[in-house]
Amino acid sequence: MSLARRALWPLSWRRGRKRASEHAATRGSRAIVWVLLIVGIGGSVAAAAAWRASVDNQSRRVFDAQAGDVTASIAVSLARVDDLAAAMRTLVGTRPDMTNSEWTEWFAGLDVTHRYPGVLGVAYVQIVPAAELPAFEAKIRADPLPGHSGAEPFTIIPPGDRPSYCFVRLGGLGPQLAALPPGLDLCVLGGENWLSKPRDTGQLQVSPVNLGSRRTAQVVTPIYAGGGVPATVAERRATIIGLGGDLFDFDAVLKIALRPHPGLSVALSRRDLIPTGKGNAPSVASLAATFGRSTGAVVGSIGPSPTSSSFRRTLAVNADGGWQIQISASSGSSNRKALAEGLLVLLIGLVVTALLCTLVRVLTRSRQRAMEMVERRTAELSTSESRFRSMAAASPLGILQIDAGGTFLYGNDRLFQILGAPEAQVRDMGWLDLFAPGHRAELLAALASCANGGSDPVEVRVVASLDPRWVRFSVATLSGGSESGGFVASLEDVSAEVAARIRLTAEARHDPLTGLPNRVCFLAALQGALDEMPAHAGQVAVLFIDLDRFKQVNDAHGHAAGDELLIATAGRIGASLRPGDLLSRLGGDEFAVLMTGIEDVASVTAVIDRLQASVSRPFSISGLHASVGASVGLVLVDDASGDPATILQNADMAMYRAKSGSARFEVFNHSLRENVLARLETEQALRGALERNELELQFQPIVELVSGRITAGEALVRWDHPRRGVLLPDEFLPLAE
């Protein structure tokens, strides 16, 4: 190696080593860049997907909150439909002979058109046996339906002879009902199950009805004698007297519920019992063998039909039957927003990855952008919460939000008005303590039931305010379930509704003229006395009282004087009884008395003597003097298993015997019952004797004894009874007279 070459070799070695180091650094930098690119792109894609999922979850939470508000509103309206049907069942079941004017006054008092949105028409359809057609026609002419004069011909539509018919007896509120002819047989028009379904199930039956281009639904309510719902199918078939028919526009109800949420769609379905095809034979052991569950019929819907990408929520509501509410909202705008923001996140991640070469700047800028995003999302959440509170503040219902442990979280101004306590008192005292102690268990049970998937509204009393009131408490779980999301409840002030229901119940069980308990109330009290007999000493006594000569006073001085006389007589009878005895007016001039703890008939005789003496004193009625008497029948009951209706019938027989004799007081025995039944049997047979040509005349001549000449003849009637033979006049003429 030359000297010059040896001198240049260290320099070239150092340069090569530097180039190799630079190449290695370049390769390492490229590797780091590739690693950063792979990690950055993958992280950006994952972040974009997570961000999109977050936006979707937020949109769903907003939808769930709106769906809960809509569901609460619809549930309140369905409960009102149930309450209207129950009130109609109680009223007509206890007063089946009410007039159309009384019917109209009752619904006007309920303010149906404002308190029950969607009602198009309400009617009572009476089941009329074929034998009672003439009487029904006379009644419908004397008391015609609204929109009818009573003079038009009563024609059965469709024509034909049937065991019974279903005619509209009472109607109101809707022009659709006024257009129905009085003789239209709705049982034939409605199909074979239109009557049997509500009659046998005891529940409301709802089905869609199209009025031209307008979609409505008919709500059919079974009405039984006495106003209640019998426990068994046999009892329901025996006591059915008619049907309550309501025509509802459920779309109007849905429009009210969707008014604060115009972007939602709602479909309301009814899940009624339907026939399975096995018939209605009395041998069927249970309703399950005769009726099955339908898949539901849509009775109302608002908004477009949901698509595969729509948010959906389906909830069940029980209100005298099953309802299903399906709420949906288009997720298109939410998907577009999530996609746009996801792409934005992806772009930000790629930019961040590209700028990693200036790490400090990238980290600083990334932190700044992250903080901006957090602030923006916080502001959006704050705006969403403010919007929710604004909607709650505008709600006519009280809104109560509590956590899973029952701690108060939020309430609108209407809530504090209903509770009668400020927010500070609700937080310090606890919301549950503001309700009546006897109703707190119901509220806790409603919360527990809601946590398990379903809860019916409960009516409870608020005691914190100076004016105690009743509220309807409806609760639903917030999004996330009861453990994480808690509950939200709506409180509706129903004080007026509860007061009206109590008043209607009292009217249904009391005589409107005297204010005394009526027949239904008396029989219930008699059943209670029989149930308590084993635990108390003594017997039960039932008095059946009928006023003597009342009809003459009523005919001579008018019904107003007769009513005044009945009120005064009821006062005298009540003053003659012992403390604790129950006086009831059965109807007309008939009264009944229930006495308990009776040792013997002598203790009752003293009360009867005092009662008859008091009633027999002259009355001063409208400036006139009137005198009546009292015929009394007595039944002493020592068997707690007796039937109240039979006991009252026996007392009536004893009174009938007392009235036909001179004692004016008779104690029932079984021979008396046999005599009365025999007399009734003879009376019934005598009614058809003339039609069957069983009565015949026999002429007996009158002969002059001196000359033997027939001077005259006497016509005598004889009854050729098909079972007892020929009866003389003294055996049946007194009954005919």
XYZ file of C-alpha atoms in Angstrom, residues 60-61 64-69 313 315 388 399-404 407 409-410 450-451 475-489:
37
model
C -80.927 5.323 21.269
C -80.940 6.756 24.801
C -85.796 5.474 24.804
C -86.519 8.570 26.892
C -88.998 9.866 24.300
C -90.587 6.417 23.972
C -91.063 6.259 27.739
C -92.823 9.639 27.721
C -89.474 -0.362 21.254
C -94.268 -2.324 25.425
C -85.537 17.007 28.670
C -92.629 13.755 36.574
C -90.624 11.955 39.282
C -87.153 10.492 38.636
C -85.525 8.220 41.220
C -82.492 5.955 41.171
C -82.507 2.186 41.596
C -83.585 8.108 46.112
C -83.218 12.655 41.654
C -85.476 15.072 39.789
C -91.816 -2.549 36.968
C -88.277 -3.810 37.632
C -93.861 4.012 36.564
C -91.391 2.835 33.938
C -87.712 1.868 34.023
C -85.181 4.206 32.496
C -82.846 3.059 29.738
C -80.235 0.705 31.151
C -82.556 -1.257 33.403
C -83.698 -0.713 36.964
C -80.271 -1.380 38.519
C -78.345 1.282 36.596
C -80.967 3.615 35.136
C -83.517 3.816 37.960
C -87.173 4.699 37.410
C -89.283 7.557 36.060
C -92.899 7.946 37.186
